[in-house]
Coordinates of C-alpha atoms and ligand atoms in Angstrom, one line a residue:
X1 CA 6.1 -47.3 9.2
X2 CA 6.4 -43.7 10.5
X3 CA 4.6 -41.2 8.3
X4 CA 6.2 -37.8 7.8
X5 CA 4.8 -34.3 7.3
X6 CA 6.5 -31.1 6.3
X7 CA 5.9 -28.1 8.5
X8 CA 7.7 -24.8 7.9
X9 CA 11.0 -26.1 6.6
X10 CA 11.2 -29.4 8.7
X11 CA 10.1 -33.0 8.1
X12 CA 8.4 -34.2 11.3
X13 CA 6.8 -37.5 12.3
X14 CA 3.2 -37.0 11.2
X15 CA 1.8 -37.9 14.7
X16 CA 3.7 -35.0 16.2
X17 CA 3.4 -32.4 13.4
X18 CA 1.9 -29.2 14.9
X19 CA 1.1 -25.6 14.0
X20 CA 0.5 -22.7 16.5
X21 CA -3.0 -22.0 17.9
X22 CA -2.8 -18.5 16.6
X23 CA -2.2 -19.6 13.0
X24 CA -4.5 -17.7 10.7
X25 CA -5.5 -20.8 8.9
X26 CA -6.8 -22.3 12.1
X27 CA -8.5 -19.1 13.3
X28 CA -9.9 -17.5 10.2
X29 CA -9.5 -20.1 7.4
X30 CA -7.1 -17.5 6.0
X31 CA -5.2 -20.1 4.0
X32 CA -5.2 -21.8 0.6
X33 CA -4.4 -25.4 -0.4
X34 CA -3.6 -27.6 -3.4
X35 CA -4.0 -31.3 -4.0
X36 CA -2.0 -33.3 -6.5
X37 CA -2.7 -36.9 -7.4
X38 CA 0.3 -39.2 -7.6
X39 CA 0.5 -42.1 -9.9
X40 CA 3.6 -44.3 -10.3
X41 CA 5.5 -41.7 -8.2
X42 CA 4.6 -38.9 -10.6
X43 CA 2.5 -35.8 -9.9
X44 CA -0.5 -35.6 -12.2
X45 CA -1.2 -32.3 -14.0
X46 CA 1.6 -30.8 -11.9
X47 CA 1.9 -27.5 -13.9
X48 CA -1.8 -26.7 -13.7
X49 CA -1.9 -27.2 -9.9
X50 CA 1.2 -25.0 -9.5
X51 CA -0.3 -22.3 -11.6
X52 CA -3.5 -22.4 -9.5
X53 CA -1.5 -22.4 -6.3
X54 CA 0.2 -19.1 -7.4
X55 CA -3.2 -17.6 -8.4
X56 CA -4.9 -18.5 -5.1
X57 CA -2.0 -16.9 -3.2
X58 CA -2.1 -13.8 -5.4
X59 CA -5.8 -13.4 -5.0
X60 CA -5.5 -13.4 -1.2
X61 CA -2.3 -11.3 -1.2
X62 CA -0.3 -14.0 0.6
X63 CA 3.3 -13.8 -0.5
X64 CA 4.5 -17.1 -2.0
X65 CA 7.1 -18.5 0.4
X66 CA 8.8 -20.9 -2.1
X67 CA 9.6 -21.3 -5.7
X68 CA 8.0 -24.0 -7.7
X69 CA 11.4 -25.8 -7.7
X70 CA 11.4 -25.6 -3.9
X71 CA 7.9 -27.1 -3.6
X72 CA 8.9 -29.9 -6.0
X73 CA 12.0 -30.8 -4.0
X74 CA 9.9 -31.0 -0.8
X75 CA 7.2 -33.0 -2.5
X76 CA 9.8 -35.5 -3.9
X77 CA 11.3 -36.0 -0.4
X78 CA 7.8 -36.3 1.2
X79 CA 6.9 -39.0 -1.3
X80 CA 10.2 -40.8 -0.7
X81 CA 9.9 -40.7 3.1
X82 CA 6.3 -41.8 3.1
X83 CA 6.9 -44.4 0.4
X84 CA 4.0 -43.1 -1.7
X85 CA 3.9 -44.2 -5.3
X86 CA 0.1 -44.0 -5.7
X87 CA -1.8 -41.4 -3.6
X88 CA -1.9 -37.7 -3.1
X89 CA 0.0 -34.7 -1.9
X90 CA -1.7 -32.0 0.1
X91 CA -0.2 -28.5 0.5
X92 CA -1.6 -25.8 2.7
X93 CA -0.3 -22.2 3.0
X94 CA -1.7 -19.8 5.6
X95 CA -1.0 -16.1 6.1
X96 CA 1.0 -17.2 9.1
X97 CA 1.0 -17.0 12.9
X98 CA 0.0 -13.6 14.4
X99 CA -1.9 -12.1 17.3
X100 CA -5.6 -12.6 16.6
X101 CA -6.9 -9.5 14.6
X102 CA -9.0 -9.8 11.5
X103 CA -7.0 -7.4 9.3
X104 CA -3.8 -8.7 7.8
X105 CA -0.8 -8.9 10.2
X106 CA 2.6 -7.2 9.6
X107 CA 4.0 -7.8 6.2
X108 CA 7.0 -9.5 7.9
X109 CA 4.7 -12.4 9.1
X110 CA 5.9 -15.6 7.6
X111 CA 3.3 -17.8 5.8
X112 CA 2.8 -21.2 7.3
X113 CA 3.6 -24.1 4.9
X114 CA 2.3 -27.6 5.6
X115 CA 2.6 -30.6 3.3
X116 CA 1.4 -34.2 3.7
X117 CA 1.4 -37.2 1.5
X118 CA -0.8 -40.3 1.7
X119 CA -1.4 -43.5 -0.2
X120 CA -4.7 -43.9 -2.1
X121 CA -6.2 -47.1 -3.3
X122 CA -6.6 -46.4 -7.0
X123 CA -8.1 -49.9 -7.5
X124 CA -10.9 -49.1 -5.1
X125 CA -11.5 -45.8 -7.0
X126 CA -11.6 -47.7 -10.2
X127 CA -14.2 -50.1 -8.8
X128 CA -16.3 -47.1 -7.8
X129 CA -16.0 -45.7 -11.3
X130 CA -16.9 -49.0 -12.8
X131 CA -20.1 -49.2 -10.8
X132 CA -20.9 -45.5 -11.0
X133 CA -21.9 -43.3 -8.1
X134 CA -24.9 -41.5 -6.7
X135 CA -25.1 -37.8 -5.9
X136 CA -27.6 -35.7 -4.0
X137 CA -28.5 -32.1 -4.5
X138 CA -28.2 -29.4 -1.8
X139 CA -28.3 -25.6 -1.7
X140 CA -24.9 -24.0 -2.3
X141 CA -24.2 -22.1 1.0
X142 CA -20.6 -21.0 0.1
X143 CA -19.1 -17.5 -0.3
X144 CA -18.7 -15.5 -3.5
X145 CA -15.1 -16.5 -4.4
X146 CA -15.2 -20.2 -4.9
X147 CA -12.6 -19.9 -7.6
X148 CA -9.9 -19.4 -4.9
X149 CA -8.9 -22.7 -3.4
X150 CA -9.2 -21.7 0.3
X151 CA -9.5 -24.0 3.3
X152 CA -12.8 -22.2 4.0
X153 CA -14.6 -25.6 3.4
X154 CA -17.3 -25.8 6.1
X155 CA -20.3 -25.8 3.6
X156 CA -18.4 -28.5 1.5
X157 CA -17.8 -30.6 4.7
X158 CA -21.5 -30.4 5.7
X159 CA -22.6 -31.2 2.1
X160 CA -20.3 -34.2 1.9
X161 CA -21.5 -35.5 5.2
X162 CA -25.1 -35.2 4.1
X163 CA -24.2 -37.1 0.9
X164 CA -22.5 -39.9 3.0
X165 CA -25.5 -40.2 5.3
X166 CA -27.7 -40.5 2.2
X167 CA -25.5 -43.3 0.8
X168 CA -24.2 -41.0 -2.0
X169 CA -20.6 -40.2 -3.1
X170 CA -21.0 -36.5 -3.7
X171 CA -23.4 -33.6 -3.2
X172 CA -24.1 -31.3 -6.2
X173 CA -24.6 -27.8 -5.0
X174 CA -27.4 -25.6 -6.4
X175 CA -27.3 -21.8 -6.6
X176 CA -30.2 -19.4 -5.8
X177 CA -31.4 -19.6 -9.4
X178 CA -31.7 -23.4 -9.4
X179 CA -28.5 -24.1 -11.4
X180 CA -25.8 -26.6 -10.3
X181 CA -22.5 -24.9 -9.5
X182 CA -20.3 -28.0 -8.8
X183 CA -19.8 -30.8 -6.3
X184 CA -18.6 -30.4 -2.7
X185 CA -15.1 -31.5 -4.0
X186 CA -15.5 -32.2 -7.7
X187 CA -16.6 -30.4 -10.9
X188 CA -20.0 -31.3 -12.4
X189 CA -20.7 -32.4 -16.0
X190 CA -23.5 -33.7 -18.1
X191 CA -23.8 -35.2 -21.6
X192 CA -26.8 -34.0 -23.5
X193 CA -29.0 -36.2 -25.8
X194 CA -27.0 -34.9 -28.7
X195 CA -23.7 -35.9 -27.1
X196 CA -22.6 -32.4 -26.2
X197 CA -20.6 -32.1 -23.0
X198 CA -21.8 -29.4 -20.6
X199 CA -20.0 -28.0 -17.6
X200 CA -20.5 -24.7 -15.8
X201 CA -18.5 -21.7 -16.9
X202 CA -15.3 -21.1 -14.8
X203 CA -16.2 -17.8 -13.1
X204 CA -16.2 -16.9 -9.4
X205 CA -18.9 -19.5 -8.6
X206 CA -16.8 -22.6 -9.0
X207 CA -13.3 -23.9 -8.4
X208 CA -11.5 -23.9 -11.7
X209 CA -10.7 -27.6 -11.6
X210 CA -7.4 -28.6 -13.2
X211 CA -8.9 -32.0 -14.1
X212 CA -11.9 -30.1 -15.6
X213 CA -9.7 -28.0 -17.9
X214 CA -7.7 -31.1 -18.9
X215 CA -10.8 -33.1 -19.7
X216 CA -12.2 -30.2 -21.6
X217 CA -9.1 -30.0 -23.9
X218 CA -9.0 -33.8 -24.3
X219 CA -12.7 -34.1 -25.1
X220 CA -12.4 -31.4 -27.8
X221 CA -9.3 -33.1 -29.3
X222 CA -11.4 -36.3 -29.4
X223 CA -14.1 -34.4 -31.4
X224 CA -16.6 -33.7 -28.7
X225 CA -18.3 -30.3 -28.4
X226 CA -18.0 -28.8 -24.9
X227 CA -20.4 -26.1 -23.8
X228 CA -19.5 -24.0 -20.7
X229 CA -22.9 -23.1 -19.2
X230 CA -24.9 -23.9 -16.2
X231 CA -27.6 -26.6 -16.0
X232 CA -30.3 -27.5 -13.5
X233 CA -30.8 -30.8 -11.5
X234 CA -33.8 -31.6 -13.7
X235 CA -31.6 -31.2 -16.9
X236 CA -29.0 -33.4 -15.4
X237 CA -31.5 -36.1 -14.3
X238 CA -32.8 -36.3 -17.8
X239 CA -29.4 -36.0 -19.5
X240 CA -27.8 -38.9 -21.4
X241 CA -25.0 -39.0 -18.8
X242 CA -23.6 -37.2 -15.8
X243 CA -20.1 -37.4 -14.3
X244 CA -17.7 -35.6 -12.0
X245 CA -14.0 -34.7 -12.2
X246 CA -11.3 -34.0 -9.7
X247 CA -7.6 -34.7 -9.1
X248 CA -8.4 -37.7 -6.9
X249 CA -11.5 -39.1 -8.6
X250 CA -10.3 -38.4 -12.2
X251 CA -13.6 -38.9 -14.2
X252 CA -16.3 -40.8 -12.3
X253 CA -19.6 -41.6 -13.9
X254 CA -22.8 -40.6 -11.9
X255 CA -25.7 -43.1 -12.2
X256 CA -28.2 -41.5 -9.8
X257 CA -29.1 -37.9 -8.9
X258 CA -31.4 -37.7 -5.8
X259 CA -34.1 -40.3 -6.4
X260 CA -33.7 -40.6 -10.2
X261 CA -31.4 -42.7 -12.3
X262 CA -29.4 -40.9 -15.0
X263 CA -29.7 -42.4 -18.5
X264 CA -30.2 -46.2 -18.1
X265 CA -28.8 -46.1 -14.6
X266 CA -25.3 -47.5 -15.7
X267 CA -22.1 -45.5 -16.3
X268 CA -22.3 -43.7 -19.6
X269 CA -20.0 -44.5 -22.5
X270 CA -18.6 -40.9 -22.8
X271 CA -17.6 -40.8 -19.2
X272 CA -16.0 -44.2 -19.4
X273 CA -14.1 -43.2 -22.5
X274 CA -12.9 -39.9 -21.0
X275 CA -11.7 -41.6 -17.8
X276 CA -9.6 -44.0 -19.9
X277 CA -8.3 -41.2 -22.1
X278 CA -7.3 -39.2 -19.0
X279 CA -5.5 -42.1 -17.4
X280 CA -3.7 -42.8 -20.7
X281 CA -2.6 -39.1 -20.9
X282 CA -1.0 -39.2 -17.5
Ligands
PDD1 N1 -11.0 -31.1 -4.6 N2 -14.5 -28.3 -7.0 C1 -14.2 -28.3 -5.7 C2 -15.0 -27.6 -4.7 C3 -13.0 -29.0 -5.2 O1 -12.7 -29.0 -3.9 C4 -12.2 -29.7 -6.2 C5 -11.0 -30.4 -5.8 C6 -12.6 -29.7 -7.5 C7 -11.8 -30.4 -8.6 O2 -10.6 -29.7 -8.9 P1 -9.3 -30.4 -9.4 O3 -9.7 -31.1 -10.7 O4 -8.3 -29.3 -9.6 O5 -8.9 -31.4 -8.3 C8 -13.8 -29.0 -7.9 C9 -9.8 -31.6 -4.1 C10 -9.3 -32.9 -4.7 C11 -9.9 -31.7 -2.5 O6 -10.4 -30.8 -2.0 O7 -9.4 -32.7 -2.0

Protein backbone atom coordinates (compact mmCIF):
# COMPACT_ATOMS: atom_id res chain seq x y z
CA UNK A 1 0.00 0.00 0.00
CA UNK A 2 1.34 3.48 -0.91
CA UNK A 3 1.68 5.79 2.08
CA UNK A 4 0.84 9.46 1.60
CA UNK A 5 2.22 12.59 3.19
CA UNK A 6 0.87 16.13 3.05
CA UNK A 7 3.38 18.83 2.04
CA UNK A 8 2.34 22.46 1.54
CA UNK A 9 -1.11 21.84 0.15
CA UNK A 10 -0.51 18.56 -1.73
CA UNK A 11 -0.80 14.90 -0.88
CA UNK A 12 2.29 13.10 -2.19
CA UNK A 13 3.52 9.51 -2.07
CA UNK A 14 5.41 9.31 1.21
CA UNK A 15 8.55 7.96 -0.49
CA UNK A 16 8.84 11.08 -2.69
CA UNK A 17 7.68 13.76 -0.23
CA UNK A 18 10.34 16.50 0.00
CA UNK A 19 10.99 19.93 1.44
CA UNK A 20 13.64 22.39 0.23
CA UNK A 21 17.24 22.28 1.53
CA UNK A 22 16.90 25.89 2.71
CA UNK A 23 13.86 25.19 4.82
CA UNK A 24 14.39 26.82 8.21
CA UNK A 25 13.18 23.72 9.99
CA UNK A 26 15.99 21.74 8.37
CA UNK A 27 18.65 24.43 8.85
CA UNK A 28 17.83 25.95 12.24
CA UNK A 29 15.18 23.70 13.85
CA UNK A 30 13.06 26.85 13.40
CA UNK A 31 9.86 24.82 13.48
CA UNK A 32 7.22 23.42 15.79
CA UNK A 33 5.33 20.13 15.76
CA UNK A 34 2.35 18.32 17.24
CA UNK A 35 1.47 14.65 17.65
CA UNK A 36 -2.06 13.29 18.01
CA UNK A 37 -2.82 9.70 18.87
CA UNK A 38 -5.57 8.11 16.77
CA UNK A 39 -7.86 5.42 18.16
CA UNK A 40 -10.73 3.91 16.20
CA UNK A 41 -10.21 6.65 13.62
CA UNK A 42 -10.65 9.48 16.18
CA UNK A 43 -8.03 12.01 17.30
CA UNK A 44 -7.41 11.75 21.03
CA UNK A 45 -7.46 14.97 23.06
CA UNK A 46 -7.75 16.90 19.79
CA UNK A 47 -8.67 20.26 21.32
CA UNK A 48 -5.72 20.30 23.72
CA UNK A 49 -3.25 19.53 20.92
CA UNK A 50 -4.75 22.23 18.65
CA UNK A 51 -4.53 24.77 21.49
CA UNK A 52 -0.86 23.89 22.11
CA UNK A 53 -0.11 24.08 18.39
CA UNK A 54 -1.42 27.64 18.29
CA UNK A 55 0.54 28.55 21.40
CA UNK A 56 3.82 27.12 20.03
CA UNK A 57 3.39 29.14 16.81
CA UNK A 58 2.55 32.31 18.75
CA UNK A 59 5.58 31.94 21.03
CA UNK A 60 7.89 31.70 17.99
CA UNK A 61 5.98 34.35 15.99
CA UNK A 62 5.29 31.96 13.11
CA UNK A 63 1.97 32.91 11.50
CA UNK A 64 -0.54 30.08 11.56
CA UNK A 65 -1.00 29.02 7.93
CA UNK A 66 -4.34 27.22 8.47
CA UNK A 67 -7.48 27.28 10.54
CA UNK A 68 -8.23 24.41 12.91
CA UNK A 69 -10.97 23.30 10.51
CA UNK A 70 -8.39 23.30 7.70
CA UNK A 71 -6.01 21.07 9.69
CA UNK A 72 -8.87 18.75 10.60
CA UNK A 73 -9.84 18.32 6.94
CA UNK A 74 -6.26 17.45 5.94
CA UNK A 75 -5.89 15.06 8.88
CA UNK A 76 -9.11 13.25 7.99
CA UNK A 77 -7.96 12.83 4.39
CA UNK A 78 -4.49 11.70 5.50
CA UNK A 79 -6.00 9.06 7.80
CA UNK A 80 -8.28 7.90 4.98
CA UNK A 81 -5.51 7.68 2.37
CA UNK A 82 -3.15 5.87 4.75
CA UNK A 83 -5.93 3.66 6.14
CA UNK A 84 -4.97 4.55 9.71
CA UNK A 85 -7.56 3.70 12.37
CA UNK A 86 -5.09 3.23 15.23
CA UNK A 87 -1.87 5.19 15.11
CA UNK A 88 -0.67 8.75 15.15
CA UNK A 89 -0.70 11.98 13.16
CA UNK A 90 2.43 14.13 13.00
CA UNK A 91 2.29 17.80 11.99
CA UNK A 92 5.29 20.07 11.56
CA UNK A 93 5.25 23.76 10.69
CA UNK A 94 8.49 25.62 9.99
CA UNK A 95 9.08 29.32 9.40
CA UNK A 96 9.44 28.40 5.74
CA UNK A 97 12.02 28.39 3.00
CA UNK A 98 14.40 31.34 2.79
CA UNK A 99 18.04 32.22 2.04
CA UNK A 100 20.09 31.14 5.05
CA UNK A 101 20.24 34.00 7.56
CA UNK A 102 19.68 33.58 11.26
CA UNK A 103 17.20 36.43 11.74
CA UNK A 104 13.62 35.98 10.54
CA UNK A 105 13.06 36.10 6.76
CA UNK A 106 10.60 38.52 5.07
CA UNK A 107 7.13 38.45 6.57
CA UNK A 108 5.83 37.20 3.21
CA UNK A 109 7.72 33.88 3.63
CA UNK A 110 5.17 31.07 3.69
CA UNK A 111 5.47 28.59 6.58
CA UNK A 112 6.15 24.99 5.50
CA UNK A 113 3.44 22.53 6.55
CA UNK A 114 4.15 18.79 6.63
CA UNK A 115 1.79 16.10 7.91
CA UNK A 116 2.19 12.34 8.10
CA UNK A 117 0.14 9.52 9.60
CA UNK A 118 1.26 6.08 10.64
CA UNK A 119 -0.23 3.00 12.20
CA UNK A 120 0.78 2.04 15.74
CA UNK A 121 0.38 -1.29 17.41
CA UNK A 122 -1.65 -0.36 20.50
CA UNK A 123 -1.61 -4.02 21.57
CA UNK A 124 2.21 -3.97 21.80
CA UNK A 125 2.03 -0.73 23.81
CA UNK A 126 -0.49 -2.40 26.11
CA UNK A 127 1.88 -5.36 26.63
CA UNK A 128 4.67 -2.89 27.54
CA UNK A 129 2.37 -1.17 30.01
CA UNK A 130 1.31 -4.51 31.51
CA UNK A 131 4.95 -5.43 32.16
CA UNK A 132 6.07 -1.92 33.16
CA UNK A 133 9.17 -0.25 31.76
CA UNK A 134 12.62 0.82 32.93
CA UNK A 135 14.00 4.37 32.77
CA UNK A 136 17.51 5.73 33.18
CA UNK A 137 18.45 9.19 34.44
CA UNK A 138 20.61 11.65 32.52
CA UNK A 139 21.47 15.36 32.78
CA UNK A 140 18.94 17.62 31.01
CA UNK A 141 20.99 19.35 28.29
CA UNK A 142 18.10 21.23 26.61
CA UNK A 143 17.42 24.95 26.10
CA UNK A 144 15.35 27.19 28.39
CA UNK A 145 11.97 27.07 26.57
CA UNK A 146 11.02 23.40 26.69
CA UNK A 147 7.35 24.43 26.98
CA UNK A 148 7.38 25.23 23.24
CA UNK A 149 7.03 22.06 21.18
CA UNK A 150 9.89 22.74 18.76
CA UNK A 151 11.72 20.23 16.58
CA UNK A 152 14.91 21.23 18.42
CA UNK A 153 15.14 17.67 19.79
CA UNK A 154 18.81 16.67 19.61
CA UNK A 155 19.26 16.30 23.41
CA UNK A 156 16.04 14.24 23.50
CA UNK A 157 17.31 12.05 20.64
CA UNK A 158 20.64 11.42 22.39
CA UNK A 159 18.90 10.66 25.69
CA UNK A 160 16.46 8.23 24.06
CA UNK A 161 19.32 6.45 22.30
CA UNK A 162 21.22 6.14 25.59
CA UNK A 163 18.07 4.67 27.16
CA UNK A 164 17.68 2.18 24.31
CA UNK A 165 21.32 1.13 24.63
CA UNK A 166 20.76 0.59 28.37
CA UNK A 167 17.70 -1.56 27.68
CA UNK A 168 15.33 1.12 29.02
CA UNK A 169 12.22 2.64 27.47
CA UNK A 170 12.83 6.23 28.49
CA UNK A 171 15.39 8.65 29.95
CA UNK A 172 14.36 10.93 32.81
CA UNK A 173 16.18 14.23 32.48
CA UNK A 174 17.63 15.86 35.58
CA UNK A 175 18.20 19.62 35.96
CA UNK A 176 21.24 21.34 37.52
CA UNK A 177 19.67 21.21 41.00
CA UNK A 178 19.15 17.45 40.85
CA UNK A 179 15.40 17.55 40.09
CA UNK A 180 13.69 15.54 37.35
CA UNK A 181 12.23 17.73 34.60
CA UNK A 182 10.53 15.12 32.37
CA UNK A 183 11.31 12.23 30.04
CA UNK A 184 12.87 12.60 26.59
CA UNK A 185 9.36 12.32 25.07
CA UNK A 186 7.04 11.88 28.07
CA UNK A 187 6.05 13.66 31.30
CA UNK A 188 7.24 12.16 34.59
CA UNK A 189 5.11 11.27 37.61
CA UNK A 190 5.46 9.57 40.98
CA UNK A 191 2.99 8.40 43.63
CA UNK A 192 4.12 9.04 47.20
CA UNK A 193 3.74 6.63 50.12
CA UNK A 194 0.57 8.59 51.06
CA UNK A 195 -0.94 8.07 47.59
CA UNK A 196 -0.36 11.67 46.43
CA UNK A 197 0.40 12.08 42.71
CA UNK A 198 3.37 14.33 41.98
CA UNK A 199 4.39 15.81 38.64
CA UNK A 200 6.61 18.79 37.92
CA UNK A 201 4.97 22.21 37.65
CA UNK A 202 4.26 23.26 34.05
CA UNK A 203 6.68 26.17 33.62
CA UNK A 204 9.35 26.79 30.95
CA UNK A 205 11.34 23.70 32.01
CA UNK A 206 8.94 21.06 30.67
CA UNK A 207 6.58 20.46 27.79
CA UNK A 208 3.02 21.07 28.96
CA UNK A 209 1.84 17.60 28.08
CA UNK A 210 -1.75 17.35 26.92
CA UNK A 211 -1.96 13.85 28.41
CA UNK A 212 -0.44 15.19 31.65
CA UNK A 213 -3.18 17.84 31.94
CA UNK A 214 -5.89 15.31 31.11
CA UNK A 215 -4.61 12.77 33.65
CA UNK A 216 -4.31 15.47 36.28
CA UNK A 217 -7.98 16.44 35.87
CA UNK A 218 -9.10 12.83 35.74
CA UNK A 219 -7.10 11.85 38.84
CA UNK A 220 -8.54 14.78 40.80
CA UNK A 221 -12.05 13.78 39.73
CA UNK A 222 -11.30 10.27 41.00
CA UNK A 223 -10.39 11.74 44.40
CA UNK A 224 -6.58 11.78 44.18
CA UNK A 225 -4.53 14.73 45.38
CA UNK A 226 -2.14 16.00 42.70
CA UNK A 227 0.87 18.09 43.67
CA UNK A 228 2.70 20.04 40.98
CA UNK A 229 6.29 20.14 42.20
CA UNK A 230 9.67 18.80 41.26
CA UNK A 231 11.19 15.62 42.70
CA UNK A 232 14.62 13.98 42.63
CA UNK A 233 15.63 10.58 41.23
CA UNK A 234 16.12 9.37 44.83
CA UNK A 235 12.56 10.38 45.76
CA UNK A 236 11.25 8.61 42.65
CA UNK A 237 13.25 5.44 43.37
CA UNK A 238 11.77 5.22 46.87
CA UNK A 239 8.26 6.29 45.84
CA UNK A 240 5.33 3.89 45.88
CA UNK A 241 4.96 4.15 42.09
CA UNK A 242 6.32 5.96 39.08
CA UNK A 243 4.82 6.37 35.65
CA UNK A 244 5.03 8.42 32.47
CA UNK A 245 2.41 10.03 30.22
CA UNK A 246 2.30 11.06 26.56
CA UNK A 247 -0.05 11.05 23.59
CA UNK A 248 1.43 7.82 22.28
CA UNK A 249 2.23 5.94 25.53
CA UNK A 250 -0.91 7.17 27.43
CA UNK A 251 -0.04 6.16 31.02
CA UNK A 252 2.83 3.68 31.28
CA UNK A 253 4.00 2.29 34.64
CA UNK A 254 7.73 2.51 35.43
CA UNK A 255 9.14 -0.41 37.41
CA UNK A 256 12.86 0.45 37.47
CA UNK A 257 14.84 3.71 37.64
CA UNK A 258 18.56 3.26 36.91
CA UNK A 259 19.58 0.22 38.94
CA UNK A 260 16.74 0.29 41.50
CA UNK A 261 13.24 -1.19 41.34
CA UNK A 262 10.34 1.16 42.07
CA UNK A 263 7.96 -0.12 44.77
CA UNK A 264 7.83 -3.92 44.52
CA UNK A 265 9.17 -3.85 40.95
CA UNK A 266 5.73 -4.41 39.36
CA UNK A 267 3.35 -1.84 37.77
CA UNK A 268 1.63 0.19 40.48
CA UNK A 269 -2.13 0.09 40.99
CA UNK A 270 -2.63 3.86 40.63
CA UNK A 271 -0.86 3.94 37.25
CA UNK A 272 -2.83 0.92 36.04
CA UNK A 273 -6.11 2.51 37.20
CA UNK A 274 -5.28 5.85 35.53
CA UNK A 275 -4.34 4.12 32.27
CA UNK A 276 -7.71 2.36 32.13
CA UNK A 277 -9.53 5.56 33.12
CA UNK A 278 -7.74 7.48 30.33
CA UNK A 279 -8.56 4.87 27.71
CA UNK A 280 -12.20 4.80 28.83
CA UNK A 281 -12.42 8.61 28.64
CA UNK A 282 -11.29 8.59 25.04
N1 LIG B 1 6.11 13.58 22.82
N2 LIG B 1 7.55 15.79 27.15
C1 LIG B 1 8.17 15.76 25.97
C2 LIG B 1 9.59 16.23 25.89
C3 LIG B 1 7.50 15.27 24.81
O1 LIG B 1 8.13 15.25 23.62
C4 LIG B 1 6.16 14.81 24.94
C5 LIG B 1 5.39 14.29 23.76
C6 LIG B 1 5.55 14.86 26.21
C7 LIG B 1 4.11 14.43 26.41
O2 LIG B 1 3.22 15.37 25.84
P1 LIG B 1 1.79 14.92 25.30
O3 LIG B 1 1.08 14.29 26.44
O4 LIG B 1 1.16 16.18 24.87
O5 LIG B 1 2.03 13.94 24.18
C8 LIG B 1 6.27 15.37 27.28
C9 LIG B 1 5.48 13.25 21.57
C10 LIG B 1 4.47 12.17 21.70
C11 LIG B 1 6.55 12.99 20.52
O6 LIG B 1 7.53 13.73 20.54
O7 LIG B 1 6.39 12.10 19.69
